[in-house]
Amino acid sequence: MCKQFIFWATEYLNYYSLIFWGIKLFLKKYGVKTGRKEWVENAIIIVVSAPVVWFCADNYRFIQYSNSVTYAMILFIGLFIKIYSRWNIKNIFSLIAIYIHSMRLIDLLVVAVILEVNKVSRYYEWDLINMGFDRSIFIIMLLICYYVIYRVLIKSYLIEYLHENMFYRWVICIYSFLGIMCFCRVYRFEYTEHLIEYWMFYLVCAFIVCGIFIVYFVRIKNEEENRMLNMRNDMLEANYQSLQKVHDENRMMYHDFKNHMLVVNELIQEEKNREALEYINTYIHRTLSINQRVQSGCKIIDIIVNCKIAEALEKSILFTYEIDYIGEIYITDIDMCALLANLLDNAIEACEKVDDKKRCLDLKIKRVNDMLFIQVQNSMVYGRKEKGRFFETSKKNKELHGLGMKSIDNVIKKNDGHKEYEIKKDKFLIYISIPIK
């Protein structure tokens, strides 16, 4: 009785763990917020997963390994994410299929290896298929494996890059599916002759596919780094040209200052006080417009914001800002450029899709002790279709735009920061807090 209880308890935990960590992984990777506390969210996942877990575990009574179980888990996790998601998530089912197939292939590989070990073992034969303590211990090891893989995938960008690249996503998805179809027969004690040879061939092919994908990954990362370096250099050049222009305009203003004062003096002597006041106000307004530059005490922030203010003005975007004195920060110029420049680029691009009179962008940057707070709010085209595609670009190089968005997340993760966003009727608000010491 105890033996059966432990066996079925571990079987149910096996499917609960596989489904639970899969849902948590994709909720976090897609930035889906359920609006509930984490323990409530976890409880909902466990309760809602119960019928699927029962179906999967109960299959063991009739078929020791059933592919229908795999399909049921993929469908359930995909529908769960779709229902909770505020965005029109694409490619979710193919990515979930890769996750489920990969986890189940680990199961099949270990079983296959142990079957071969049992052939030459003189002391003890492990039975990882039939009911017993051996099977329960094996399942507990799988539970640990699921959690470790979840932690690794949360910190990596593998899912994001597969999401961006349809070719590699489907190659891996189909290849993992073929592995399931081929090796699931170990649970029926087939492939006894050349099982390990087949596995070695399969794994070598898998390593080749992964190697090609890594080459692609490195190439895209290099392109992204070069893009950020070029962006930083372009902004430095633009900042220099802007400063030179302001300097020249100031020289002209000061050169003509005497003449301006003579005109004002003449107007006052003629008792044309109203005209004199208008003249003074015009002069003040012109002076302020020339010298309206951000001076936060942090050179890279000043360069980025000043450049983006100029860009916004060219595109008829009302750019308002409230920036405290920031001073020295322990974030590299490249990281700050990746974070702030991409944020403002996305905001400006969203504003361009709005009517000229409604284009507005508001930036707030504040420092509280050793924390930097950045808030960007911008106009956006309102509508369900546009709402679901806010993070997509209309530019030709969509691949690098996607990586630009990931570089924002990368900087936040690298510096232990936090990001939240909110969509109102026709506004998009993103809020970032990040330690700077």
Short mmCIF file of C-alpha atoms in Angstrom, two decimals:
data_model
loop_
_atom_site.label_atom_id
_atom_site.label_comp_id
_atom_site.label_asym_id
_atom_site.label_seq_id
_atom_site.Cartn_x
_atom_site.Cartn_y
_atom_site.Cartn_z
CA MET A 1 0.00 0.00 0.00
CA CYS A 2 2.81 2.43 0.95
CA LYS A 3 4.68 1.48 -2.21
CA GLN A 4 1.66 2.31 -4.40
CA PHE A 5 0.98 5.58 -2.57
CA ILE A 6 4.57 6.80 -3.04
CA PHE A 7 4.53 5.73 -6.69
CA TRP A 8 1.30 7.57 -7.56
CA ALA A 9 2.24 10.60 -5.47
CA THR A 10 5.49 11.01 -7.43
CA GLU A 11 3.70 10.40 -10.76
CA TYR A 12 1.21 13.19 -10.05
CA LEU A 13 4.01 15.47 -8.82
CA ASN A 14 5.91 14.76 -12.03
CA TYR A 15 3.16 16.17 -14.23
CA TYR A 16 2.30 18.96 -11.79
CA SER A 17 5.93 20.09 -11.78
CA LEU A 18 6.32 19.91 -15.56
CA ILE A 19 3.14 21.95 -16.16
CA PHE A 20 3.67 24.38 -13.24
CA TRP A 21 7.23 25.41 -14.16
CA GLY A 22 6.28 25.57 -17.83
CA ILE A 23 3.45 28.03 -17.12
CA LYS A 24 5.61 30.12 -14.77
CA LEU A 25 8.39 30.23 -17.35
CA PHE A 26 6.22 31.55 -20.18
CA LEU A 27 4.28 33.94 -17.95
CA LYS A 28 7.53 35.61 -16.94
CA LYS A 29 9.18 35.45 -20.35
CA TYR A 30 6.17 37.09 -22.02
CA GLY A 31 5.69 39.62 -19.22
CA VAL A 32 2.14 38.41 -18.54
CA LYS A 33 0.72 39.85 -15.32
CA THR A 34 -2.24 38.06 -13.77
CA GLY A 35 -2.91 40.95 -11.37
CA ARG A 36 -2.73 38.65 -8.36
CA LYS A 37 -0.21 37.93 -5.63
CA GLU A 38 2.28 35.22 -6.51
CA TRP A 39 0.95 32.66 -4.03
CA VAL A 40 -2.59 33.19 -5.37
CA GLU A 41 -1.29 32.84 -8.93
CA ASN A 42 0.50 29.60 -7.97
CA ALA A 43 -2.65 28.25 -6.33
CA ILE A 44 -4.69 29.03 -9.46
CA ILE A 45 -2.18 27.19 -11.65
CA ILE A 46 -2.25 24.14 -9.38
CA VAL A 47 -6.05 24.00 -9.17
CA VAL A 48 -6.66 24.60 -12.88
CA SER A 49 -3.97 22.05 -13.81
CA ALA A 50 -5.59 19.30 -11.74
CA PRO A 51 -7.77 17.76 -14.53
CA VAL A 52 -4.85 17.71 -16.99
CA VAL A 53 -2.53 16.20 -14.38
CA TRP A 54 -5.11 13.54 -13.59
CA PHE A 55 -5.49 12.72 -17.30
CA CYS A 56 -1.71 12.48 -17.79
CA ALA A 57 -1.02 10.38 -14.69
CA ASP A 58 -4.01 8.11 -15.22
CA ASN A 59 -2.74 7.26 -18.70
CA TYR A 60 0.03 5.31 -16.98
CA ARG A 61 -2.53 2.71 -15.89
CA PHE A 62 -3.09 1.78 -19.54
CA ILE A 63 -0.04 2.95 -21.50
CA GLN A 64 3.31 3.46 -19.78
CA TYR A 65 4.25 6.20 -22.24
CA SER A 66 1.55 8.00 -24.23
CA ASN A 67 2.13 10.79 -26.75
CA SER A 68 -1.42 12.01 -26.10
CA VAL A 69 -0.11 13.14 -22.71
CA THR A 70 2.45 15.35 -24.46
CA TYR A 71 -0.20 16.94 -26.69
CA ALA A 72 -2.52 17.53 -23.73
CA MET A 73 0.18 19.39 -21.78
CA ILE A 74 1.19 21.53 -24.77
CA LEU A 75 -2.44 22.47 -25.46
CA PHE A 76 -3.22 23.24 -21.82
CA ILE A 77 -0.15 25.42 -21.17
CA GLY A 78 -0.68 27.28 -24.46
CA LEU A 79 -4.34 28.02 -23.72
CA PHE A 80 -3.53 29.08 -20.15
CA ILE A 81 -0.94 31.63 -21.35
CA LYS A 82 -3.25 32.84 -24.15
CA ILE A 83 -6.15 33.44 -21.75
CA TYR A 84 -4.05 35.40 -19.24
CA SER A 85 -2.04 37.33 -21.80
CA ARG A 86 -2.87 40.94 -22.59
CA TRP A 87 -0.93 40.67 -25.87
CA ASN A 88 -1.57 38.67 -28.99
CA ILE A 89 1.17 36.15 -28.26
CA LYS A 90 2.52 34.49 -31.37
CA ASN A 91 4.52 31.27 -31.64
CA ILE A 92 3.56 30.28 -28.11
CA PHE A 93 2.51 26.72 -28.97
CA SER A 94 5.69 25.91 -30.89
CA LEU A 95 7.84 27.18 -28.00
CA ILE A 96 5.80 25.21 -25.46
CA ALA A 97 6.14 22.13 -27.67
CA ILE A 98 9.94 22.53 -27.60
CA TYR A 99 9.84 22.86 -23.80
CA ILE A 100 7.62 19.78 -23.25
CA HIS A 101 9.44 17.66 -25.83
CA SER A 102 12.84 18.55 -24.34
CA MET A 103 11.73 17.68 -20.80
CA ARG A 104 10.28 14.35 -21.92
CA LEU A 105 13.38 13.55 -23.99
CA ILE A 106 15.43 13.83 -20.79
CA ASP A 107 13.14 11.17 -19.31
CA LEU A 108 13.57 8.90 -22.35
CA LEU A 109 17.34 9.37 -22.46
CA VAL A 110 17.84 8.41 -18.81
CA VAL A 111 15.58 5.37 -19.17
CA ALA A 112 17.49 4.27 -22.30
CA VAL A 113 20.88 4.64 -20.58
CA ILE A 114 19.73 2.72 -17.49
CA LEU A 115 18.37 -0.09 -19.71
CA GLU A 116 21.83 -0.45 -21.25
CA VAL A 117 23.52 -0.28 -17.84
CA ASN A 118 21.21 -3.04 -16.56
CA LYS A 119 22.49 -5.35 -19.30
CA VAL A 120 26.03 -5.33 -17.93
CA SER A 121 25.30 -4.79 -14.23
CA ARG A 122 26.15 -7.65 -11.88
CA TYR A 123 24.77 -6.11 -8.71
CA TYR A 124 21.51 -4.22 -9.10
CA GLU A 125 19.10 -3.58 -11.92
CA TRP A 126 17.20 -0.29 -11.87
CA ASP A 127 13.59 -0.50 -13.03
CA LEU A 128 12.63 3.01 -14.08
CA ILE A 129 9.51 1.96 -16.00
CA ASN A 130 7.35 -0.23 -13.80
CA MET A 131 5.75 0.62 -10.46
CA GLY A 132 8.24 0.65 -7.60
CA PHE A 133 10.65 2.67 -5.48
CA ASP A 134 13.17 2.88 -8.32
CA ARG A 135 10.61 4.64 -10.49
CA SER A 136 9.70 7.01 -7.62
CA ILE A 137 13.34 7.96 -7.00
CA PHE A 138 13.76 8.58 -10.71
CA ILE A 139 10.71 10.88 -10.76
CA ILE A 140 12.06 12.87 -7.78
CA MET A 141 15.29 13.40 -9.71
CA LEU A 142 13.23 14.61 -12.69
CA LEU A 143 11.41 17.09 -10.44
CA ILE A 144 14.75 18.61 -9.43
CA CYS A 145 15.82 18.66 -13.07
CA TYR A 146 12.65 20.55 -14.12
CA TYR A 147 13.29 23.25 -11.53
CA VAL A 148 16.98 23.66 -12.44
CA ILE A 149 16.11 23.99 -16.14
CA TYR A 150 13.42 26.55 -15.27
CA ARG A 151 15.96 28.67 -13.37
CA VAL A 152 18.45 28.45 -16.25
CA LEU A 153 15.87 29.42 -18.89
CA ILE A 154 14.58 32.36 -16.83
CA LYS A 155 18.06 33.91 -16.79
CA SER A 156 18.87 33.15 -20.44
CA TYR A 157 17.49 34.64 -23.65
CA LEU A 158 17.09 31.33 -25.48
CA ILE A 159 13.29 31.55 -25.63
CA GLU A 160 13.38 35.15 -26.85
CA TYR A 161 15.78 34.32 -29.68
CA LEU A 162 13.77 31.26 -30.71
CA HIS A 163 10.67 33.45 -30.67
CA GLU A 164 12.34 35.91 -33.05
CA ASN A 165 13.71 33.28 -35.46
CA MET A 166 10.99 31.15 -37.04
CA PHE A 167 13.41 28.85 -38.92
CA TYR A 168 15.37 27.67 -35.87
CA ARG A 169 12.21 27.49 -33.78
CA TRP A 170 10.51 25.08 -36.15
CA VAL A 171 13.68 23.06 -36.80
CA ILE A 172 14.11 22.44 -33.07
CA CYS A 173 10.38 21.84 -32.59
CA ILE A 174 10.16 19.23 -35.36
CA TYR A 175 13.47 17.63 -34.41
CA SER A 176 12.41 17.23 -30.77
CA PHE A 177 9.05 15.80 -31.89
CA LEU A 178 10.80 13.20 -34.06
CA GLY A 179 12.94 12.27 -31.06
CA ILE A 180 9.82 11.69 -28.98
CA MET A 181 8.24 9.53 -31.69
CA CYS A 182 11.43 7.52 -32.10
CA PHE A 183 12.58 6.95 -28.53
CA CYS A 184 9.28 6.65 -26.66
CA ARG A 185 9.45 2.95 -27.56
CA VAL A 186 12.00 2.39 -24.78
CA TYR A 187 8.99 2.23 -22.45
CA ARG A 188 7.91 -0.85 -24.40
CA PHE A 189 11.43 -2.33 -24.11
CA GLU A 190 12.19 -1.88 -27.81
CA TYR A 191 15.47 -0.73 -29.42
CA THR A 192 17.37 -3.17 -27.24
CA GLU A 193 20.11 -3.81 -29.82
CA HIS A 194 21.36 -0.44 -31.00
CA LEU A 195 19.49 1.95 -28.72
CA ILE A 196 22.53 3.89 -27.48
CA GLU A 197 23.92 4.15 -31.01
CA TYR A 198 20.67 5.75 -32.16
CA TRP A 199 20.77 8.11 -29.20
CA MET A 200 24.37 9.11 -29.95
CA PHE A 201 23.48 9.90 -33.56
CA TYR A 202 20.43 11.90 -32.42
CA LEU A 203 22.45 13.89 -29.87
CA VAL A 204 25.26 14.62 -32.34
CA CYS A 205 22.70 16.03 -34.78
CA ALA A 206 21.15 18.03 -31.94
CA PHE A 207 24.56 19.51 -31.03
CA ILE A 208 25.12 20.49 -34.68
CA VAL A 209 21.75 22.28 -34.78
CA CYS A 210 22.51 24.01 -31.47
CA GLY A 211 25.97 24.97 -32.71
CA ILE A 212 24.52 26.63 -35.80
CA PHE A 213 22.02 28.44 -33.60
CA ILE A 214 24.82 29.66 -31.28
CA VAL A 215 26.71 31.06 -34.31
CA TYR A 216 23.54 32.93 -35.27
CA PHE A 217 23.14 34.11 -31.66
CA VAL A 218 26.73 35.44 -31.48
CA ARG A 219 26.38 37.21 -34.85
CA ILE A 220 23.20 38.98 -33.77
CA LYS A 221 24.74 39.94 -30.42
CA ASN A 222 27.75 41.44 -32.21
CA GLU A 223 25.46 43.37 -34.55
CA GLU A 224 23.52 44.68 -31.55
CA GLU A 225 26.71 45.76 -29.76
CA ASN A 226 27.96 47.48 -32.92
CA ARG A 227 24.61 49.20 -33.32
CA MET A 228 24.78 50.52 -29.76
CA LEU A 229 28.36 51.73 -30.25
CA ASN A 230 27.39 53.48 -33.48
CA MET A 231 24.35 55.00 -31.79
CA ARG A 232 26.50 56.30 -28.94
CA ASN A 233 29.09 57.75 -31.35
CA ASP A 234 26.36 59.35 -33.47
CA MET A 235 24.83 60.95 -30.39
CA LEU A 236 28.24 62.20 -29.24
CA GLU A 237 28.75 63.79 -32.66
CA ALA A 238 25.22 65.23 -32.67
CA ASN A 239 25.75 66.55 -29.13
CA TYR A 240 28.99 68.25 -30.21
CA GLN A 241 27.31 69.82 -33.23
CA SER A 242 24.40 70.94 -31.06
CA LEU A 243 26.73 72.50 -28.50
CA GLN A 244 28.63 74.26 -31.28
CA LYS A 245 25.38 75.62 -32.69
CA VAL A 246 24.27 76.88 -29.25
CA HIS A 247 27.68 78.46 -28.73
CA ASP A 248 27.48 80.31 -32.06
CA GLU A 249 23.91 81.48 -31.39
CA ASN A 250 24.89 82.72 -27.93
CA ARG A 251 27.79 84.67 -29.42
CA MET A 252 25.39 86.30 -31.84
CA MET A 253 22.95 87.10 -29.03
CA TYR A 254 25.63 88.68 -26.85
CA HIS A 255 27.08 90.51 -29.83
CA ASP A 256 23.67 92.08 -30.51
CA PHE A 257 22.88 92.62 -26.82
CA LYS A 258 23.89 96.29 -26.94
CA ASN A 259 21.62 96.93 -29.91
CA HIS A 260 18.73 95.17 -28.18
CA MET A 261 19.16 97.36 -25.11
CA LEU A 262 19.22 100.48 -27.26
CA VAL A 263 15.92 99.48 -28.87
CA VAL A 264 14.32 98.84 -25.45
CA ASN A 265 15.67 102.15 -24.12
CA GLU A 266 14.23 104.00 -27.12
CA LEU A 267 10.81 102.38 -26.67
CA ILE A 268 10.71 103.30 -22.97
CA GLN A 269 11.73 106.90 -23.64
CA GLU A 270 8.90 107.13 -26.15
CA GLU A 271 6.62 105.74 -23.41
CA LYS A 272 5.84 102.69 -25.52
CA ASN A 273 5.93 100.44 -22.48
CA ARG A 274 3.73 97.73 -24.00
CA GLU A 275 5.95 97.41 -27.09
CA ALA A 276 9.05 97.41 -24.89
CA LEU A 277 7.63 94.59 -22.73
CA GLU A 278 6.77 92.53 -25.82
CA TYR A 279 10.28 93.08 -27.18
CA ILE A 280 11.84 91.96 -23.86
CA ASN A 281 9.62 88.86 -23.68
CA THR A 282 10.54 87.90 -27.24
CA TYR A 283 14.22 88.28 -26.40
CA ILE A 284 13.87 86.17 -23.22
CA HIS A 285 11.93 83.46 -25.08
CA ARG A 286 14.59 83.28 -27.79
CA THR A 287 17.37 83.11 -25.20
CA LEU A 288 15.64 80.30 -23.30
CA SER A 289 14.99 78.32 -26.46
CA ILE A 290 18.67 78.47 -27.36
CA ASN A 291 19.86 77.42 -23.90
CA GLN A 292 17.19 74.80 -23.21
CA ARG A 293 19.43 71.82 -22.59
CA VAL A 294 19.35 69.06 -20.00
CA GLN A 295 22.08 69.30 -17.39
CA SER A 296 21.73 66.36 -15.02
CA GLY A 297 25.36 66.04 -13.99
CA CYS A 298 25.55 62.70 -15.86
CA LYS A 299 27.16 63.24 -19.27
CA ILE A 300 25.66 60.22 -21.07
CA ILE A 301 22.11 61.01 -19.87
CA ASP A 302 22.51 64.63 -21.00
CA ILE A 303 23.77 63.56 -24.44
CA ILE A 304 20.98 61.03 -25.01
CA VAL A 305 18.12 63.24 -23.81
CA ASN A 306 19.34 66.35 -25.63
CA CYS A 307 19.67 64.40 -28.88
CA LYS A 308 16.21 62.87 -28.51
CA ILE A 309 14.68 66.28 -27.69
CA ALA A 310 16.04 67.59 -30.98
CA GLU A 311 14.76 64.52 -32.83
CA ALA A 312 11.31 64.85 -31.24
CA LEU A 313 11.05 68.54 -32.19
CA GLU A 314 11.88 67.69 -35.81
CA LYS A 315 8.96 65.22 -35.80
CA SER A 316 6.48 67.67 -34.21
CA ILE A 317 6.43 65.79 -30.89
CA LEU A 318 5.86 67.78 -27.70
CA PHE A 319 8.73 66.59 -25.51
CA THR A 320 8.40 67.50 -21.83
CA TYR A 321 10.86 66.39 -19.21
CA GLU A 322 11.58 66.56 -15.51
CA ILE A 323 15.14 65.49 -14.72
CA ASP A 324 16.78 65.82 -11.32
CA TYR A 325 20.47 66.23 -10.72
CA ILE A 326 21.75 62.66 -11.18
CA GLY A 327 25.52 63.02 -10.84
CA GLU A 328 27.88 60.08 -11.12
CA ILE A 329 26.36 56.63 -11.70
CA TYR A 330 27.96 53.19 -11.82
CA ILE A 331 26.27 52.11 -15.05
CA THR A 332 28.42 51.95 -18.18
CA ASP A 333 27.74 54.39 -21.02
CA ILE A 334 26.89 51.48 -23.34
CA ASP A 335 24.32 50.10 -20.87
CA MET A 336 22.75 53.50 -20.30
CA CYS A 337 22.63 54.08 -24.05
CA ALA A 338 20.97 50.69 -24.57
CA LEU A 339 18.43 51.47 -21.85
CA LEU A 340 17.52 55.14 -22.29
CA ALA A 341 18.09 55.56 -26.04
CA ASN A 342 15.97 52.49 -26.87
CA LEU A 343 13.21 53.64 -24.52
CA LEU A 344 13.05 57.05 -26.16
CA ASP A 345 13.38 55.61 -29.68
CA ASN A 346 10.38 53.36 -29.08
CA ALA A 347 8.40 56.27 -27.63
CA ILE A 348 9.23 58.54 -30.57
CA GLU A 349 8.34 55.80 -33.06
CA ALA A 350 4.98 55.26 -31.34
CA CYS A 351 4.29 59.03 -31.39
CA GLU A 352 4.98 59.19 -35.14
CA LYS A 353 1.93 56.98 -35.74
CA VAL A 354 -0.31 59.53 -33.98
CA ASP A 355 -1.78 62.73 -35.47
CA ASP A 356 0.62 65.70 -35.24
CA LYS A 357 -1.47 67.62 -32.70
CA LYS A 358 -1.66 64.64 -30.32
CA ARG A 359 2.02 63.70 -30.31
CA CYS A 360 3.50 64.02 -26.84
CA LEU A 361 6.30 62.42 -24.89
CA ASP A 362 6.97 62.94 -21.19
CA LEU A 363 10.22 61.84 -19.55
CA LYS A 364 10.97 61.80 -15.82
CA ILE A 365 14.36 60.82 -14.41
CA LYS A 366 14.88 61.02 -10.68
CA ARG A 367 17.51 59.88 -8.26
CA VAL A 368 16.57 58.80 -4.75
CA ASN A 369 19.64 57.83 -2.74
CA ASP A 370 21.27 55.04 -4.78
CA MET A 371 18.26 54.31 -7.01
CA LEU A 372 17.56 55.74 -10.46
CA PHE A 373 13.91 56.01 -11.52
CA ILE A 374 12.99 56.46 -15.18
CA GLN A 375 9.44 57.01 -16.36
CA VAL A 376 8.50 57.44 -20.03
CA GLN A 377 4.95 58.20 -21.13
CA ASN A 378 4.05 58.68 -24.77
CA SER A 379 1.10 58.88 -27.14
CA MET A 380 0.13 55.77 -29.06
CA VAL A 381 -2.49 54.68 -31.56
CA TYR A 382 -5.30 53.11 -29.56
CA GLY A 383 -6.93 49.94 -30.75
CA ARG A 384 -6.86 46.26 -29.97
CA LYS A 385 -4.70 45.44 -32.97
CA GLU A 386 -2.20 48.21 -32.30
CA LYS A 387 -2.27 47.55 -28.56
CA GLY A 388 -1.13 43.98 -29.08
CA ARG A 389 1.69 45.10 -31.36
CA PHE A 390 3.15 47.97 -29.33
CA PHE A 391 6.59 46.40 -29.12
CA GLU A 392 6.70 45.73 -32.87
CA THR A 393 8.41 48.15 -35.21
CA SER A 394 7.52 49.52 -38.61
CA LYS A 395 11.18 49.85 -39.54
CA LYS A 396 12.81 47.52 -42.06
CA ASN A 397 15.33 45.98 -39.66
CA LYS A 398 12.84 44.32 -37.33
CA GLU A 399 15.36 41.74 -36.15
CA LEU A 400 17.62 44.32 -34.52
CA HIS A 401 14.63 46.22 -33.11
CA GLY A 402 13.59 43.08 -31.24
CA LEU A 403 17.11 42.72 -29.88
CA GLY A 404 17.03 46.40 -28.90
CA MET A 405 14.03 45.70 -26.71
CA LYS A 406 15.87 42.74 -25.23
CA SER A 407 18.90 44.92 -24.56
CA ILE A 408 16.66 47.06 -22.31
CA ASP A 409 15.71 43.95 -20.34
CA ASN A 410 19.32 42.82 -20.36
CA VAL A 411 20.51 46.08 -18.75
CA ILE A 412 17.72 45.87 -16.16
CA LYS A 413 18.60 42.28 -15.28
CA LYS A 414 22.34 42.96 -15.29
CA ASN A 415 21.91 45.80 -12.78
CA ASP A 416 19.18 44.10 -10.66
CA GLY A 417 16.55 46.59 -11.78
CA HIS A 418 12.80 46.35 -12.22
CA LYS A 419 10.43 47.21 -15.09
CA GLU A 420 6.68 47.75 -15.26
CA TYR A 421 4.48 49.04 -18.06
CA GLU A 422 0.88 50.07 -18.44
CA ILE A 423 -1.39 50.87 -21.39
CA LYS A 424 -4.09 53.44 -20.88
CA LYS A 425 -6.61 54.59 -23.49
CA ASP A 426 -4.14 56.30 -25.83
CA LYS A 427 -1.00 56.42 -23.67
CA PHE A 428 1.81 53.99 -22.99
CA LEU A 429 3.66 54.25 -19.68
CA ILE A 430 6.84 52.40 -18.79
CA TYR A 431 8.47 52.67 -15.37
CA ILE A 432 12.00 51.47 -14.56
CA SER A 433 13.90 51.46 -11.29
CA ILE A 434 17.56 50.49 -11.23
CA PRO A 435 20.35 50.62 -8.62
CA ILE A 436 23.21 52.94 -9.62
CA LYS A 437 25.76 52.03 -6.94
#
